[in-house]
Amino acid sequence: MIRKVRTHPTQNEPLLFEISRPGKRAYQLPELDVPPVDPEAVLGPENVRPDLEGLPELSEVEVVRHFTRLSTHNYAVDHGLYPLGSCTMKYNPRLNEALAQLDGLAWPHPYQPEETVQGALEILARLEAALAEITGMDAVTLQPAAGAHGELTGLLMIRAALTERGNPRQKVLIPDSAHGTNPATATMAGYVAETVPSNAQGMVDLGALERQVDESVAALMLTTPNTLGVFEQNIRQIAEILHAKGAMLYMDGANMNALLGIARPGDFGVDAVHLNLHKTFSTPHGGGGPGAGPVAVKKHLEPYLPVPRLVKTEAGWKWDFHRPRSIGRVRAFYGNFLVAVRALAYIMAMGPEGLRQATLDAILNARYLRQKLEPYYELPHKAPTMHEFVLSDARQATNGVRTMDIAKRLLDYGFYAYTVSFPLIVRGAMMIEPTETESKQELDLFVEAMRAIAEEAQRDPELVRTAPHTTRVGRVDEVTAARRPILRWTPDLPRE
Amino acid sequence: MLAECGLRSMEELVAHLPPEIRLERPLALEPARSEYEIAAEFRNWAQQNQVNGPCFLGAGVYRHFRPVVVQALVSRAEFFTTYTPYQAEVSQGTLATIFEFQTLMCQLTGMDVANASMYDGSTAMAEAALMARRLTRRDKLVVSSAVHPEYRAVLRTYSAGQGVPVIEVPYDPEAGWTQQDSLAQVVDRDTAAVIVQSPNFFGVIEPLEYCAELVHQAGALLIVTFTEAVSLGLLRPPADADIVAGELQSFATTPSYGGPFAGVIATREQFVRQLPGRLVGMTRDVHGRRAFCLTLVSREQHIRREKATSNICTNQALVALMATIFLSVYGRRGLRELALQNLAKAHYLATKLPPRFRGPFFNEFVTRAPGGDPNRLNRRLLEHGIIGGLPLGRFYPELSDCWLLCATEVCRREEIDRLVELVSQP
């Protein structure tokens, strides 16, 4: 029996362009209070477009219904457990949303004189200080817009520092368990990505690392706990191996939710670390963003932080643009300010005990699920795990049921899927991260679903292989989508 | 739960961590506070930011009216508490809105394909430049000095990592657009792309057709960037470009002290395999029903790793959704009317404060500050609760007596008159 959901109708909805009818309008503009201008006269006829052909025309109620109906075609954290490993899909407190909509925070222009935005600067300064304390680092930039953007910022700083020492070096080492953003970032920063193998416990192979680190290596990009949920036991030695050869330790802080108040990157040899405010600090994922990827660094990298830097003066907070050793800007203005607002509100609501408790609860929830699911699914790496863990489809695969099938069947049971086929070091990986904001009741429902699916995989593998069966659309043909890409609507497209 | 895991205390959950790295004290943060206290604190900070009076700043971030339905709809938890739509079968809502977004971006820019968003306009422009290098297998990037100075700074940062030369072309001191002779001189067979902004940082509309001809003759690509998306409602789309990379803040995003905004990259069909970022495609499900999914993922970091077109993962989906809702509210006629109001307001202001450049402008323009010191005038305006224009000396020392003034549809005539009156006093 599926306890979490039952099927119910959701309404069909065509695309905006199909609903559109000439002459409908949802907008209202005030009467123009200055003389109208002939665009062709002031811009030149060659610069004026005749019409906005194709743009939709809808009434307000049609706009509202359109997006409301489409929204009901989504699963979201507010529906329930979202066990997407390494994505930290925790509850997004509503207070934070309300604060981000305060006029005084939503409307300041980034070029307003500093004396008219002291409140905004105070928020940014407080968040910088809080993140420095949480990570044990010396300085923080809030400029990067997302985790991968933070990675790039960090590597460019390392590059600048090494260049100043005489040689930017050529390689960045990356464990085989790493997120795809790490090697992609290394390339963007002008480095060659080289893989470091994991040992049987899923940790960095120290011997291999020692052989790989030489004067050509700029840095190791390390996620810890890694994507298996395993904390690098030898983290100190790893840092020492790198530092002995003049290389740096960059930490991907995507999994920082496992460490709040427990251990700090700055205390275990990390030179630079990025955080994902949209993971660890509860800001919403928004269907894929906006997030924010602040970077925290040790003193020796501080001169290279992006400009401008916030400084305290007699007259209050100011932006300092004169930082000759800075890598420059990684984006316009000062970062995703309204994401910073939410993250600071979260830290204030949690306090030091609350943050630590959140981490312990996140670990407990993951440990509980691991314990409950181990009888039904293969656990390839047995080392103690923290906020997430990785199972494999090895047992179900003997019946032809793969990780993607189990993931799709979970949708029928009213859950989002775990992270599928990742990390790459586990064949048929199922990467599960419940986060601390799930109750035991919700976890038990998930266990029940996973157990039922394991049984189905034995009894009726076809049922799982062809899942999902109860969602609005059945399994989506991604192969055809990629082979003959249709990337925008045109009037000749077949209707639903 | 602990007992079921064979544990006796919460501390045992982390007992396996090496003792020497454990934090043995509480984090030095303020104690937890209640919802009421936090709300009061943020309201206090919000009040220390001046947002209520008139404001004549543009320069990449614009104050436009934000239709109320935008916030109402993006506040639906089904949109804002969901993740990147990996599991298509339970993400059709987000996927359909991204498909609509891509379509709208194509309609506005005259391009064939558009991605699902980038972090902002500045990073979209930098990524477009890297994309042009991959497409042409050439190195040199040429950028107009009339491109937003902070966008150029981002381009330099991104290029530095890959050791790419970036050459700046001066602006025409009379017209305010990119100096055509200089452009002709620097564009050569090593040039991957030429980047211009239109309307440019001075608000001036660039002669794109001419630029395109010059660039294409050299076998290079033309990248057109924009910061004022509302201008697309009136201006000829940059269809001569090979890549269009811009900022969508004007479509229903508040100035937000600089972010989050959303960028976008649009391009021609034949370049799609080098386009960074997420893409949504239309396809079918097993029953033959219309469905959407993320597609062409072999460009992306989670599949191609170090060979990916970019490292971008999280983008600005919710902000792109705001733009999509905004465009469905304004639609075909509304966006044009909105653009016309912007044009009229700025040109009304320009009748009182003459533009410094003769090139045509949309809703912002450079003017010499009466008396020659825009900072002094800004201080005077601030005493009357008005935020003036952007003094240009910071970015262009030769224009230190000038200001960039912007008037959108939310500037009322009496506010414009008041500005003129205050700055015209000796």
JSON list of N, CA and C in Angstrom, two decimals, chain B residues 136-187:
[
{"chain": "B", "resi": 136, "resn": "THR", "atom": "N", "xyz": [35.29, 29.43, -32.70]},
{"chain": "B", "resi": 136, "resn": "THR", "atom": "CA", "xyz": [36.18, 29.92, -33.77]},
{"chain": "B", "resi": 136, "resn": "THR", "atom": "C", "xyz": [37.57, 29.31, -33.68]},
{"chain": "B", "resi": 137, "resn": "ARG", "atom": "N", "xyz": [37.88, 28.71, -32.53]},
{"chain": "B", "resi": 137, "resn": "ARG", "atom": "CA", "xyz": [39.25, 28.26, -32.25]},
{"chain": "B", "resi": 137, "resn": "ARG", "atom": "C", "xyz": [40.25, 29.38, -32.43]},
{"chain": "B", "resi": 138, "resn": "ARG", "atom": "N", "xyz": [39.79, 30.58, -32.11]},
{"chain": "B", "resi": 138, "resn": "ARG", "atom": "CA", "xyz": [40.69, 31.74, -32.12]},
{"chain": "B", "resi": 138, "resn": "ARG", "atom": "C", "xyz": [40.78, 32.27, -30.69]},
{"chain": "B", "resi": 139, "resn": "ASP", "atom": "N", "xyz": [41.73, 33.14, -30.47]},
{"chain": "B", "resi": 139, "resn": "ASP", "atom": "CA", "xyz": [42.05, 33.54, -29.11]},
{"chain": "B", "resi": 139, "resn": "ASP", "atom": "C", "xyz": [41.55, 34.91, -28.70]},
{"chain": "B", "resi": 140, "resn": "LYS", "atom": "N", "xyz": [41.74, 35.86, -29.57]},
{"chain": "B", "resi": 140, "resn": "LYS", "atom": "CA", "xyz": [41.63, 37.27, -29.16]},
{"chain": "B", "resi": 140, "resn": "LYS", "atom": "C", "xyz": [40.18, 37.71, -28.96]},
{"chain": "B", "resi": 141, "resn": "LEU", "atom": "N", "xyz": [39.95, 38.43, -27.88]},
{"chain": "B", "resi": 141, "resn": "LEU", "atom": "CA", "xyz": [38.63, 39.00, -27.64]},
{"chain": "B", "resi": 141, "resn": "LEU", "atom": "C", "xyz": [38.73, 40.52, -27.71]},
{"chain": "B", "resi": 142, "resn": "VAL", "atom": "N", "xyz": [37.79, 41.10, -28.41]},
{"chain": "B", "resi": 142, "resn": "VAL", "atom": "CA", "xyz": [37.76, 42.55, -28.55]},
{"chain": "B", "resi": 142, "resn": "VAL", "atom": "C", "xyz": [36.47, 43.04, -27.91]},
{"chain": "B", "resi": 143, "resn": "VAL", "atom": "N", "xyz": [36.61, 44.01, -27.01]},
{"chain": "B", "resi": 143, "resn": "VAL", "atom": "CA", "xyz": [35.42, 44.50, -26.32]},
{"chain": "B", "resi": 143, "resn": "VAL", "atom": "C", "xyz": [35.38, 46.02, -26.38]},
{"chain": "B", "resi": 144, "resn": "SER", "atom": "N", "xyz": [34.21, 46.54, -26.59]},
{"chain": "B", "resi": 144, "resn": "SER", "atom": "CA", "xyz": [34.04, 48.00, -26.66]},
{"chain": "B", "resi": 144, "resn": "SER", "atom": "C", "xyz": [34.15, 48.60, -25.26]},
{"chain": "B", "resi": 145, "resn": "SER", "atom": "N", "xyz": [34.79, 49.75, -25.15]},
{"chain": "B", "resi": 145, "resn": "SER", "atom": "CA", "xyz": [34.88, 50.41, -23.85]},
{"chain": "B", "resi": 145, "resn": "SER", "atom": "C", "xyz": [33.53, 51.03, -23.46]},
{"chain": "B", "resi": 146, "resn": "ALA", "atom": "N", "xyz": [32.55, 50.98, -24.36]},
{"chain": "B", "resi": 146, "resn": "ALA", "atom": "CA", "xyz": [31.21, 51.43, -24.00]},
{"chain": "B", "resi": 146, "resn": "ALA", "atom": "C", "xyz": [30.37, 50.28, -23.45]},
{"chain": "B", "resi": 147, "resn": "VAL", "atom": "N", "xyz": [30.99, 49.11, -23.24]},
{"chain": "B", "resi": 147, "resn": "VAL", "atom": "CA", "xyz": [30.33, 48.02, -22.52]},
{"chain": "B", "resi": 147, "resn": "VAL", "atom": "C", "xyz": [30.43, 48.32, -21.03]},
{"chain": "B", "resi": 148, "resn": "HIS", "atom": "N", "xyz": [29.42, 47.94, -20.27]},
{"chain": "B", "resi": 148, "resn": "HIS", "atom": "CA", "xyz": [29.39, 48.19, -18.82]},
{"chain": "B", "resi": 148, "resn": "HIS", "atom": "C", "xyz": [30.76, 47.87, -18.19]},
{"chain": "B", "resi": 149, "resn": "PRO", "atom": "N", "xyz": [31.35, 48.83, -17.47]},
{"chain": "B", "resi": 149, "resn": "PRO", "atom": "CA", "xyz": [32.70, 48.61, -16.92]},
{"chain": "B", "resi": 149, "resn": "PRO", "atom": "C", "xyz": [32.80, 47.38, -16.02]},
{"chain": "B", "resi": 150, "resn": "GLU", "atom": "N", "xyz": [31.75, 47.07, -15.28]},
{"chain": "B", "resi": 150, "resn": "GLU", "atom": "CA", "xyz": [31.83, 45.89, -14.42]},
{"chain": "B", "resi": 150, "resn": "GLU", "atom": "C", "xyz": [31.72, 44.61, -15.23]},
{"chain": "B", "resi": 151, "resn": "TYR", "atom": "N", "xyz": [31.01, 44.64, -16.35]},
{"chain": "B", "resi": 151, "resn": "TYR", "atom": "CA", "xyz": [30.96, 43.48, -17.24]},
{"chain": "B", "resi": 151, "resn": "TYR", "atom": "C", "xyz": [32.35, 43.24, -17.83]},
{"chain": "B", "resi": 152, "resn": "ARG", "atom": "N", "xyz": [33.02, 44.34, -18.20]},
{"chain": "B", "resi": 152, "resn": "ARG", "atom": "CA", "xyz": [34.37, 44.20, -18.77]},
{"chain": "B", "resi": 152, "resn": "ARG", "atom": "C", "xyz": [35.31, 43.64, -17.72]},
{"chain": "B", "resi": 153, "resn": "ALA", "atom": "N", "xyz": [35.12, 44.07, -16.47]},
{"chain": "B", "resi": 153, "resn": "ALA", "atom": "CA", "xyz": [35.98, 43.56, -15.39]},
{"chain": "B", "resi": 153, "resn": "ALA", "atom": "C", "xyz": [35.79, 42.05, -15.23]},
{"chain": "B", "resi": 154, "resn": "VAL", "atom": "N", "xyz": [34.56, 41.59, -15.31]},
{"chain": "B", "resi": 154, "resn": "VAL", "atom": "CA", "xyz": [34.29, 40.15, -15.19]},
{"chain": "B", "resi": 154, "resn": "VAL", "atom": "C", "xyz": [34.92, 39.41, -16.37]},
{"chain": "B", "resi": 155, "resn": "LEU", "atom": "N", "xyz": [34.80, 39.99, -17.54]},
{"chain": "B", "resi": 155, "resn": "LEU", "atom": "CA", "xyz": [35.41, 39.37, -18.73]},
{"chain": "B", "resi": 155, "resn": "LEU", "atom": "C", "xyz": [36.91, 39.22, -18.54]},
{"chain": "B", "resi": 156, "resn": "ARG", "atom": "N", "xyz": [37.55, 40.25, -17.98]},
{"chain": "B", "resi": 156, "resn": "ARG", "atom": "CA", "xyz": [39.00, 40.16, -17.75]},
{"chain": "B", "resi": 156, "resn": "ARG", "atom": "C", "xyz": [39.33, 39.05, -16.75]},
{"chain": "B", "resi": 157, "resn": "THR", "atom": "N", "xyz": [38.52, 38.94, -15.70]},
{"chain": "B", "resi": 157, "resn": "THR", "atom": "CA", "xyz": [38.77, 37.89, -14.70]},
{"chain": "B", "resi": 157, "resn": "THR", "atom": "C", "xyz": [38.66, 36.51, -15.34]},
{"chain": "B", "resi": 158, "resn": "TYR", "atom": "N", "xyz": [37.57, 36.29, -16.08]},
{"chain": "B", "resi": 158, "resn": "TYR", "atom": "CA", "xyz": [37.35, 34.99, -16.71]},
{"chain": "B", "resi": 158, "resn": "TYR", "atom": "C", "xyz": [38.46, 34.69, -17.73]},
{"chain": "B", "resi": 159, "resn": "SER", "atom": "N", "xyz": [38.89, 35.72, -18.45]},
{"chain": "B", "resi": 159, "resn": "SER", "atom": "CA", "xyz": [39.88, 35.51, -19.50]},
{"chain": "B", "resi": 159, "resn": "SER", "atom": "C", "xyz": [41.26, 35.25, -18.91]},
{"chain": "B", "resi": 160, "resn": "ALA", "atom": "N", "xyz": [41.54, 35.88, -17.76]},
{"chain": "B", "resi": 160, "resn": "ALA", "atom": "CA", "xyz": [42.86, 35.76, -17.17]},
{"chain": "B", "resi": 160, "resn": "ALA", "atom": "C", "xyz": [43.18, 34.30, -16.87]},
{"chain": "B", "resi": 161, "resn": "GLY", "atom": "N", "xyz": [42.18, 33.56, -16.38]},
{"chain": "B", "resi": 161, "resn": "GLY", "atom": "CA", "xyz": [42.40, 32.16, -16.04]},
{"chain": "B", "resi": 161, "resn": "GLY", "atom": "C", "xyz": [42.89, 31.37, -17.24]},
{"chain": "B", "resi": 162, "resn": "GLN", "atom": "N", "xyz": [42.37, 31.70, -18.41]},
{"chain": "B", "resi": 162, "resn": "GLN", "atom": "CA", "xyz": [42.72, 30.95, -19.61]},
{"chain": "B", "resi": 162, "resn": "GLN", "atom": "C", "xyz": [43.78, 31.66, -20.44]},
{"chain": "B", "resi": 163, "resn": "GLY", "atom": "N", "xyz": [44.32, 32.75, -19.91]},
{"chain": "B", "resi": 163, "resn": "GLY", "atom": "CA", "xyz": [45.38, 33.46, -20.60]},
{"chain": "B", "resi": 163, "resn": "GLY", "atom": "C", "xyz": [44.96, 34.06, -21.93]},
{"chain": "B", "resi": 164, "resn": "VAL", "atom": "N", "xyz": [43.72, 34.55, -21.98]},
{"chain": "B", "resi": 164, "resn": "VAL", "atom": "CA", "xyz": [43.17, 35.08, -23.23]},
{"chain": "B", "resi": 164, "resn": "VAL", "atom": "C", "xyz": [43.38, 36.59, -23.30]},
{"chain": "B", "resi": 165, "resn": "PRO", "atom": "N", "xyz": [43.93, 37.09, -24.42]},
{"chain": "B", "resi": 165, "resn": "PRO", "atom": "CA", "xyz": [44.07, 38.55, -24.54]},
{"chain": "B", "resi": 165, "resn": "PRO", "atom": "C", "xyz": [42.72, 39.23, -24.77]},
{"chain": "B", "resi": 166, "resn": "VAL", "atom": "N", "xyz": [42.49, 40.31, -24.04]},
{"chain": "B", "resi": 166, "resn": "VAL", "atom": "CA", "xyz": [41.27, 41.11, -24.22]},
{"chain": "B", "resi": 166, "resn": "VAL", "atom": "C", "xyz": [41.69, 42.52, -24.62]},
{"chain": "B", "resi": 167, "resn": "ILE", "atom": "N", "xyz": [41.19, 42.95, -25.76]},
{"chain": "B", "resi": 167, "resn": "ILE", "atom": "CA", "xyz": [41.55, 44.29, -26.27]},
{"chain": "B", "resi": 167, "resn": "ILE", "atom": "C", "xyz": [40.34, 45.19, -26.23]},
{"chain": "B", "resi": 168, "resn": "GLU", "atom": "N", "xyz": [40.53, 46.39, -25.67]},
{"chain": "B", "resi": 168, "resn": "GLU", "atom": "CA", "xyz": [39.41, 47.33, -25.59]},
{"chain": "B", "resi": 168, "resn": "GLU", "atom": "C", "xyz": [39.48, 48.35, -26.72]},
{"chain": "B", "resi": 169, "resn": "VAL", "atom": "N", "xyz": [38.32, 48.63, -27.28]},
{"chain": "B", "resi": 169, "resn": "VAL", "atom": "CA", "xyz": [38.21, 49.61, -28.36]},
{"chain": "B", "resi": 169, "resn": "VAL", "atom": "C", "xyz": [37.53, 50.85, -27.79]},
{"chain": "B", "resi": 170, "resn": "PRO", "atom": "N", "xyz": [38.08, 52.03, -28.05]},
{"chain": "B", "resi": 170, "resn": "PRO", "atom": "CA", "xyz": [37.50, 53.24, -27.46]},
{"chain": "B", "resi": 170, "resn": "PRO", "atom": "C", "xyz": [36.11, 53.55, -28.01]},
{"chain": "B", "resi": 171, "resn": "TYR", "atom": "N", "xyz": [35.40, 54.39, -27.27]},
{"chain": "B", "resi": 171, "resn": "TYR", "atom": "CA", "xyz": [34.11, 54.88, -27.77]},
{"chain": "B", "resi": 171, "resn": "TYR", "atom": "C", "xyz": [34.33, 56.18, -28.52]},
{"chain": "B", "resi": 172, "resn": "ASP", "atom": "N", "xyz": [33.40, 56.48, -29.39]},
{"chain": "B", "resi": 172, "resn": "ASP", "atom": "CA", "xyz": [33.46, 57.71, -30.17]},
{"chain": "B", "resi": 172, "resn": "ASP", "atom": "C", "xyz": [33.08, 58.89, -29.26]},
{"chain": "B", "resi": 173, "resn": "PRO", "atom": "N", "xyz": [33.99, 59.85, -29.07]},
{"chain": "B", "resi": 173, "resn": "PRO", "atom": "CA", "xyz": [33.73, 60.89, -28.08]},
{"chain": "B", "resi": 173, "resn": "PRO", "atom": "C", "xyz": [32.57, 61.83, -28.47]},
{"chain": "B", "resi": 174, "resn": "GLU", "atom": "N", "xyz": [32.18, 61.81, -29.73]},
{"chain": "B", "resi": 174, "resn": "GLU", "atom": "CA", "xyz": [31.04, 62.64, -30.13]},
{"chain": "B", "resi": 174, "resn": "GLU", "atom": "C", "xyz": [29.74, 61.85, -30.07]},
{"chain": "B", "resi": 175, "resn": "ALA", "atom": "N", "xyz": [29.77, 60.64, -30.66]},
{"chain": "B", "resi": 175, "resn": "ALA", "atom": "CA", "xyz": [28.53, 59.88, -30.82]},
{"chain": "B", "resi": 175, "resn": "ALA", "atom": "C", "xyz": [28.20, 59.04, -29.58]},
{"chain": "B", "resi": 176, "resn": "GLY", "atom": "N", "xyz": [29.23, 58.58, -28.86]},
{"chain": "B", "resi": 176, "resn": "GLY", "atom": "CA", "xyz": [28.98, 57.74, -27.68]},
{"chain": "B", "resi": 176, "resn": "GLY", "atom": "C", "xyz": [28.86, 56.28, -28.00]},
{"chain": "B", "resi": 177, "resn": "TRP", "atom": "N", "xyz": [28.98, 55.91, -29.26]},
{"chain": "B", "resi": 177, "resn": "TRP", "atom": "CA", "xyz": [29.00, 54.49, -29.59]},
{"chain": "B", "resi": 177, "resn": "TRP", "atom": "C", "xyz": [30.43, 54.03, -29.83]},
{"chain": "B", "resi": 178, "resn": "THR", "atom": "N", "xyz": [30.62, 52.77, -30.14]},
{"chain": "B", "resi": 178, "resn": "THR", "atom": "CA", "xyz": [31.96, 52.21, -30.32]},
{"chain": "B", "resi": 178, "resn": "THR", "atom": "C", "xyz": [32.61, 52.83, -31.55]},
{"chain": "B", "resi": 179, "resn": "GLN", "atom": "N", "xyz": [33.86, 53.24, -31.39]},
{"chain": "B", "resi": 179, "resn": "GLN", "atom": "CA", "xyz": [34.54, 53.91, -32.50]},
{"chain": "B", "resi": 179, "resn": "GLN", "atom": "C", "xyz": [34.79, 52.92, -33.63]},
{"chain": "B", "resi": 180, "resn": "GLN", "atom": "N", "xyz": [34.18, 53.19, -34.77]},
{"chain": "B", "resi": 180, "resn": "GLN", "atom": "CA", "xyz": [34.18, 52.21, -35.84]},
{"chain": "B", "resi": 180, "resn": "GLN", "atom": "C", "xyz": [35.57, 52.03, -36.46]},
{"chain": "B", "resi": 181, "resn": "ASP", "atom": "N", "xyz": [36.33, 53.13, -36.62]},
{"chain": "B", "resi": 181, "resn": "ASP", "atom": "CA", "xyz": [37.66, 53.02, -37.23]},
{"chain": "B", "resi": 181, "resn": "ASP", "atom": "C", "xyz": [38.57, 52.16, -36.36]},
{"chain": "B", "resi": 182, "resn": "SER", "atom": "N", "xyz": [38.52, 52.38, -35.06]},
{"chain": "B", "resi": 182, "resn": "SER", "atom": "CA", "xyz": [39.37, 51.60, -34.16]},
{"chain": "B", "resi": 182, "resn": "SER", "atom": "C", "xyz": [39.00, 50.13, -34.21]},
{"chain": "B", "resi": 183, "resn": "LEU", "atom": "N", "xyz": [37.71, 49.89, -34.29]},
{"chain": "B", "resi": 183, "resn": "LEU", "atom": "CA", "xyz": [37.23, 48.50, -34.36]},
{"chain": "B", "resi": 183, "resn": "LEU", "atom": "C", "xyz": [37.81, 47.84, -35.61]},
{"chain": "B", "resi": 184, "resn": "ALA", "atom": "N", "xyz": [37.71, 48.56, -36.73]},
{"chain": "B", "resi": 184, "resn": "ALA", "atom": "CA", "xyz": [38.22, 48.02, -37.99]},
{"chain": "B", "resi": 184, "resn": "ALA", "atom": "C", "xyz": [39.71, 47.71, -37.90]},
{"chain": "B", "resi": 185, "resn": "GLN", "atom": "N", "xyz": [40.42, 48.54, -37.12]},
{"chain": "B", "resi": 185, "resn": "GLN", "atom": "CA", "xyz": [41.87, 48.33, -37.01]},
{"chain": "B", "resi": 185, "resn": "GLN", "atom": "C", "xyz": [42.24, 47.08, -36.20]},
{"chain": "B", "resi": 186, "resn": "VAL", "atom": "N", "xyz": [41.50, 46.81, -35.12]},
{"chain": "B", "resi": 186, "resn": "VAL", "atom": "CA", "xyz": [41.94, 45.72, -34.24]},
{"chain": "B", "resi": 186, "resn": "VAL", "atom": "C", "xyz": [41.37, 44.35, -34.61]},
{"chain": "B", "resi": 187, "resn": "VAL", "atom": "N", "xyz": [40.25, 44.35, -35.33]},
{"chain": "B", "resi": 187, "resn": "VAL", "atom": "CA", "xyz": [39.65, 43.05, -35.66]},
{"chain": "B", "resi": 187, "resn": "VAL", "atom": "C", "xyz": [40.46, 42.40, -36.78]}
]
